[in-house]
Amino acid sequence: MGTTLLAANEIVVQSIELSLIVPIAVSYAAMTQVGQRMGENDPTAAKMAGFATIAIGIASISIIAILLCLFPEQLANIFLDTSEPDHILAITSAIPLLKISALFLIAFGLNLIALGTLMGIQDIRLPLVINLVFQWGIGMTSGYFFCFYLNWGSIGLWLGLTIGISISTVFLIYRFYSLISEIIQKAEDEEELNRSKSIDEEQTPVLKSIS
């Protein structure tokens, strides 16, 4: 990469870092809300809280992504002086990258929020493995392939990273759904068992008195 493409990629990275403030905040909220509901022994409410924060995250991140797609040139102008010819070329190169980074932002933001919901139910190790496998194994590999073998340049690199983190995010959301559903089912089974025991205990004295 030349200095122009490096400058363009730096614009994209800085834009994403600023935009991630919102999903990071939602992720902390997800972890807190889910963890609090689990502490109250209410997994159903924890499930609702988790998916509510995911929905809020989708809405908020989508707004930011739309702004990135609609106003990439205006955003790039913030970082560089447009009076310099080299800067104009870097801004021009950054415009398509900012549009692709909007998809990356949605996937990455939801990934952070999904991690927050999983931390709320104290599930940490497997999510780490999932992110390592898909973000590094698939994301970096496909990005390298698109960038250097297909000669798509920086667009190919960002596209590969987006694919990897998107797959990882889907798996994380599914894991939260499956784990919390399993916890709810166990809680319902225990409640049913306790209810049956209480009924048996209430009937036992009556049966003894009859006998």
mmCIF file of C-alpha atoms in Angstrom:
data_model
loop_
_atom_site.group_PDB
_atom_site.id
_atom_site.type_symbol
_atom_site.label_atom_id
_atom_site.label_comp_id
_atom_site.label_asym_id
_atom_site.label_seq_id
_atom_site.Cartn_x
_atom_site.Cartn_y
_atom_site.Cartn_z
ATOM 1 C CA MET A 1 0.000 0.000 0.000
ATOM 2 C CA GLY A 2 1.146 3.526 -0.742
ATOM 3 C CA THR A 3 0.845 6.465 1.592
ATOM 4 C CA THR A 4 -2.427 7.475 -0.054
ATOM 5 C CA LEU A 5 -4.129 4.159 0.694
ATOM 6 C CA LEU A 6 -2.674 4.112 4.195
ATOM 7 C CA ALA A 7 -4.166 7.545 4.815
ATOM 8 C CA ALA A 8 -7.512 6.390 3.415
ATOM 9 C CA ASN A 9 -7.508 3.318 5.673
ATOM 10 C CA GLU A 10 -6.593 5.465 8.663
ATOM 11 C CA ILE A 11 -9.640 7.626 7.985
ATOM 12 C CA VAL A 12 -11.798 4.502 8.004
ATOM 13 C CA VAL A 13 -10.230 3.145 11.192
ATOM 14 C CA GLN A 14 -10.669 6.448 13.032
ATOM 15 C CA SER A 15 -14.284 6.709 11.870
ATOM 16 C CA ILE A 16 -15.065 3.180 13.082
ATOM 17 C CA GLU A 17 -13.378 3.781 16.433
ATOM 18 C CA LEU A 18 -15.503 6.871 17.003
ATOM 19 C CA SER A 19 -18.660 5.071 15.895
ATOM 20 C CA LEU A 20 -18.028 2.108 18.208
ATOM 21 C CA ILE A 21 -18.677 4.283 21.256
ATOM 22 C CA VAL A 22 -22.399 3.573 20.871
ATOM 23 C CA PRO A 23 -22.279 -0.259 20.601
ATOM 24 C CA ILE A 24 -19.701 -0.424 23.416
ATOM 25 C CA ALA A 25 -22.125 1.460 25.672
ATOM 26 C CA VAL A 26 -25.000 -0.815 24.641
ATOM 27 C CA SER A 27 -22.766 -3.844 25.276
ATOM 28 C CA TYR A 28 -22.130 -2.744 28.861
ATOM 29 C CA ALA A 29 -25.851 -2.157 29.291
ATOM 30 C CA ALA A 30 -26.557 -5.655 27.941
ATOM 31 C CA MET A 31 -24.080 -7.244 30.338
ATOM 32 C CA THR A 32 -25.511 -5.320 33.294
ATOM 33 C CA GLN A 33 -29.175 -5.951 32.509
ATOM 34 C CA VAL A 34 -28.763 -9.643 31.712
ATOM 35 C CA GLY A 35 -26.509 -10.213 34.719
ATOM 36 C CA GLN A 36 -28.921 -8.424 37.051
ATOM 37 C CA ARG A 37 -31.884 -10.485 35.850
ATOM 38 C CA MET A 38 -29.874 -13.687 36.246
ATOM 39 C CA GLY A 39 -28.974 -12.608 39.775
ATOM 40 C CA GLU A 40 -32.693 -12.240 40.444
ATOM 41 C CA ASN A 41 -33.204 -15.836 39.205
ATOM 42 C CA ASP A 42 -35.353 -14.593 36.340
ATOM 43 C CA PRO A 43 -33.837 -16.053 33.138
ATOM 44 C CA THR A 44 -36.923 -15.163 31.099
ATOM 45 C CA ALA A 45 -36.419 -11.487 31.885
ATOM 46 C CA ALA A 46 -32.706 -11.939 31.151
ATOM 47 C CA LYS A 47 -33.570 -13.281 27.702
ATOM 48 C CA MET A 48 -35.894 -10.346 27.048
ATOM 49 C CA ALA A 49 -33.243 -7.877 28.255
ATOM 50 C CA GLY A 50 -30.600 -9.466 26.047
ATOM 51 C CA PHE A 51 -32.609 -9.335 22.866
ATOM 52 C CA ALA A 52 -33.923 -5.868 23.718
ATOM 53 C CA THR A 53 -30.350 -4.553 23.856
ATOM 54 C CA ILE A 54 -29.555 -6.340 20.583
ATOM 55 C CA ALA A 55 -32.552 -4.628 18.970
ATOM 56 C CA ILE A 56 -31.470 -1.254 20.357
ATOM 57 C CA GLY A 57 -27.984 -1.926 19.045
ATOM 58 C CA ILE A 58 -29.247 -2.762 15.563
ATOM 59 C CA ALA A 59 -31.275 0.452 15.435
ATOM 60 C CA SER A 60 -28.522 2.744 16.724
ATOM 61 C CA ILE A 61 -25.707 1.197 14.682
ATOM 62 C CA SER A 62 -27.820 1.208 11.529
ATOM 63 C CA ILE A 63 -28.332 4.955 11.860
ATOM 64 C CA ILE A 64 -24.573 5.499 12.092
ATOM 65 C CA ALA A 65 -23.959 3.125 9.170
ATOM 66 C CA ILE A 66 -26.481 4.989 7.017
ATOM 67 C CA LEU A 67 -24.695 8.257 7.783
ATOM 68 C CA LEU A 68 -21.389 6.664 6.744
ATOM 69 C CA CYS A 69 -22.940 5.584 3.440
ATOM 70 C CA LEU A 70 -24.672 8.888 2.729
ATOM 71 C CA PHE A 71 -21.922 11.304 3.758
ATOM 72 C CA PRO A 72 -18.548 9.558 3.288
ATOM 73 C CA GLU A 73 -16.919 12.510 1.542
ATOM 74 C CA GLN A 74 -17.998 15.022 4.175
ATOM 75 C CA LEU A 75 -16.697 12.708 6.907
ATOM 76 C CA ALA A 76 -13.348 12.200 5.168
ATOM 77 C CA ASN A 77 -12.961 15.977 4.759
ATOM 78 C CA ILE A 78 -12.862 16.299 8.543
ATOM 79 C CA PHE A 79 -9.571 14.412 8.726
ATOM 80 C CA LEU A 80 -7.626 15.976 5.843
ATOM 81 C CA ASP A 81 -7.116 19.399 4.314
ATOM 82 C CA THR A 82 -8.790 19.406 0.897
ATOM 83 C CA SER A 83 -6.468 22.122 -0.425
ATOM 84 C CA GLU A 84 -3.647 19.560 -0.769
ATOM 85 C CA PRO A 85 -3.741 17.448 -3.988
ATOM 86 C CA ASP A 86 -2.467 14.327 -2.214
ATOM 87 C CA HIS A 87 -5.155 14.718 0.428
ATOM 88 C CA ILE A 88 -7.878 14.875 -2.223
ATOM 89 C CA LEU A 89 -6.675 11.541 -3.621
ATOM 90 C CA ALA A 90 -6.706 10.008 -0.146
ATOM 91 C CA ILE A 91 -10.246 11.286 0.450
ATOM 92 C CA THR A 92 -11.368 9.862 -2.894
ATOM 93 C CA SER A 93 -9.860 6.483 -1.938
ATOM 94 C CA ALA A 94 -11.524 6.593 1.477
ATOM 95 C CA ILE A 95 -15.063 7.091 0.146
ATOM 96 C CA PRO A 96 -15.686 3.491 -1.063
ATOM 97 C CA LEU A 97 -13.905 2.145 2.020
ATOM 98 C CA LEU A 98 -16.215 4.101 4.308
ATOM 99 C CA LYS A 99 -19.237 2.601 2.569
ATOM 100 C CA ILE A 100 -17.911 -0.945 3.079
ATOM 101 C CA SER A 101 -16.902 -0.126 6.640
ATOM 102 C CA ALA A 102 -20.568 0.649 7.359
ATOM 103 C CA LEU A 103 -21.299 -3.072 6.997
ATOM 104 C CA PHE A 104 -18.261 -3.888 9.124
ATOM 105 C CA LEU A 105 -19.489 -1.468 11.788
ATOM 106 C CA ILE A 106 -22.901 -3.163 11.987
ATOM 107 C CA ALA A 107 -21.324 -6.614 12.313
ATOM 108 C CA PHE A 108 -18.670 -5.509 14.810
ATOM 109 C CA GLY A 109 -21.113 -3.506 16.909
ATOM 110 C CA LEU A 110 -23.533 -6.422 17.179
ATOM 111 C CA ASN A 111 -20.601 -8.670 18.002
ATOM 112 C CA LEU A 112 -19.750 -6.484 21.000
ATOM 113 C CA ILE A 113 -23.369 -6.436 22.174
ATOM 114 C CA ALA A 114 -23.693 -10.213 21.797
ATOM 115 C CA LEU A 115 -20.535 -10.592 23.879
ATOM 116 C CA GLY A 116 -22.139 -8.380 26.528
ATOM 117 C CA THR A 117 -25.221 -10.608 26.728
ATOM 118 C CA LEU A 118 -23.034 -13.716 27.022
ATOM 119 C CA MET A 119 -20.913 -12.155 29.762
ATOM 120 C CA GLY A 120 -24.173 -11.454 31.574
ATOM 121 C CA ILE A 121 -24.764 -15.216 31.812
ATOM 122 C CA GLN A 122 -21.058 -15.820 32.603
ATOM 123 C CA ASP A 123 -20.204 -17.430 29.280
ATOM 124 C CA ILE A 124 -16.740 -16.239 28.280
ATOM 125 C CA ARG A 125 -14.439 -18.992 27.009
ATOM 126 C CA LEU A 126 -16.309 -20.295 23.974
ATOM 127 C CA PRO A 127 -17.159 -16.795 22.672
ATOM 128 C CA LEU A 128 -13.432 -16.067 22.754
ATOM 129 C CA VAL A 129 -12.755 -19.175 20.668
ATOM 130 C CA ILE A 130 -15.564 -18.292 18.252
ATOM 131 C CA ASN A 131 -14.160 -14.821 17.662
ATOM 132 C CA LEU A 132 -10.615 -16.119 17.238
ATOM 133 C CA VAL A 133 -11.652 -18.763 14.720
ATOM 134 C CA PHE A 134 -13.933 -16.646 12.573
ATOM 135 C CA GLN A 135 -12.341 -13.210 12.817
ATOM 136 C CA TRP A 136 -8.766 -14.387 12.407
ATOM 137 C CA GLY A 137 -9.244 -17.714 10.650
ATOM 138 C CA ILE A 138 -11.891 -16.646 8.144
ATOM 139 C CA GLY A 139 -11.815 -12.845 8.282
ATOM 140 C CA MET A 140 -8.081 -12.315 7.904
ATOM 141 C CA THR A 141 -7.669 -15.224 5.469
ATOM 142 C CA SER A 142 -10.466 -14.121 3.153
ATOM 143 C CA GLY A 143 -9.359 -10.494 3.451
ATOM 144 C CA TYR A 144 -5.817 -11.425 2.437
ATOM 145 C CA PHE A 145 -7.171 -13.488 -0.468
ATOM 146 C CA PHE A 146 -9.458 -10.720 -1.738
ATOM 147 C CA CYS A 147 -6.803 -8.045 -1.290
ATOM 148 C CA PHE A 148 -3.754 -9.703 -2.823
ATOM 149 C CA TYR A 149 -4.927 -12.648 -4.929
ATOM 150 C CA LEU A 150 -8.006 -11.035 -6.454
ATOM 151 C CA ASN A 151 -6.338 -7.614 -6.423
ATOM 152 C CA TRP A 152 -9.308 -5.914 -4.822
ATOM 153 C CA GLY A 153 -7.001 -3.843 -2.647
ATOM 154 C CA SER A 154 -8.227 -2.312 0.588
ATOM 155 C CA ILE A 155 -11.848 -2.971 -0.357
ATOM 156 C CA GLY A 156 -11.123 -6.697 -0.447
ATOM 157 C CA LEU A 157 -9.406 -6.540 2.940
ATOM 158 C CA TRP A 158 -12.353 -4.792 4.592
ATOM 159 C CA LEU A 159 -14.793 -7.126 2.856
ATOM 160 C CA GLY A 160 -12.977 -10.181 4.203
ATOM 161 C CA LEU A 161 -12.931 -8.760 7.725
ATOM 162 C CA THR A 162 -16.646 -8.009 7.446
ATOM 163 C CA ILE A 163 -17.428 -11.577 6.366
ATOM 164 C CA GLY A 164 -15.455 -13.071 9.240
ATOM 165 C CA ILE A 165 -16.945 -10.921 11.967
ATOM 166 C CA SER A 166 -20.471 -11.296 10.533
ATOM 167 C CA ILE A 167 -20.282 -15.090 10.805
ATOM 168 C CA SER A 168 -18.843 -14.776 14.302
ATOM 169 C CA THR A 169 -21.676 -12.459 15.350
ATOM 170 C CA VAL A 170 -24.354 -14.858 14.089
ATOM 171 C CA PHE A 171 -22.819 -17.680 16.138
ATOM 172 C CA LEU A 172 -22.596 -15.506 19.263
ATOM 173 C CA ILE A 173 -26.232 -14.424 19.052
ATOM 174 C CA TYR A 174 -27.309 -18.021 18.481
ATOM 175 C CA ARG A 175 -25.230 -19.145 21.452
ATOM 176 C CA PHE A 176 -26.925 -16.619 23.722
ATOM 177 C CA TYR A 177 -30.322 -17.783 22.479
ATOM 178 C CA SER A 178 -29.540 -21.481 22.992
ATOM 179 C CA LEU A 179 -27.927 -21.033 26.421
ATOM 180 C CA ILE A 180 -30.595 -18.773 27.859
ATOM 181 C CA SER A 181 -33.346 -21.032 26.483
ATOM 182 C CA GLU A 182 -31.680 -24.007 28.164
ATOM 183 C CA ILE A 183 -31.458 -22.093 31.452
ATOM 184 C CA ILE A 184 -35.143 -21.146 31.209
ATOM 185 C CA GLN A 185 -36.116 -24.753 30.528
ATOM 186 C CA LYS A 186 -34.160 -25.974 33.560
ATOM 187 C CA ALA A 187 -35.779 -23.317 35.745
ATOM 188 C CA GLU A 188 -39.237 -24.344 34.541
ATOM 189 C CA ASP A 189 -38.472 -28.021 35.170
ATOM 190 C CA GLU A 190 -37.259 -27.262 38.696
ATOM 191 C CA GLU A 191 -40.341 -25.151 39.372
ATOM 192 C CA GLU A 192 -42.594 -27.950 38.165
ATOM 193 C CA LEU A 193 -40.727 -30.462 40.323
ATOM 194 C CA ASN A 194 -41.029 -28.258 43.398
ATOM 195 C CA ARG A 195 -44.717 -27.763 42.705
ATOM 196 C CA SER A 196 -45.233 -31.523 42.508
ATOM 197 C CA LYS A 197 -43.344 -32.054 45.761
ATOM 198 C CA SER A 198 -45.418 -29.422 47.559
ATOM 199 C CA ILE A 199 -48.635 -31.020 46.326
ATOM 200 C CA ASP A 200 -47.445 -34.432 47.524
ATOM 201 C CA GLU A 201 -46.519 -33.010 50.927
ATOM 202 C CA GLU A 202 -49.956 -31.421 51.259
ATOM 203 C CA GLN A 203 -51.726 -34.664 50.346
ATOM 204 C CA THR A 204 -49.632 -36.928 52.613
ATOM 205 C CA PRO A 205 -51.199 -35.839 55.979
ATOM 206 C CA VAL A 206 -54.677 -36.164 54.525
ATOM 207 C CA LEU A 207 -53.992 -39.694 53.344
ATOM 208 C CA LYS A 208 -52.529 -40.651 56.720
ATOM 209 C CA SER A 209 -55.590 -39.348 58.574
ATOM 210 C CA ILE A 210 -57.909 -41.284 56.283
ATOM 211 C CA SER A 211 -55.934 -44.476 56.764
#
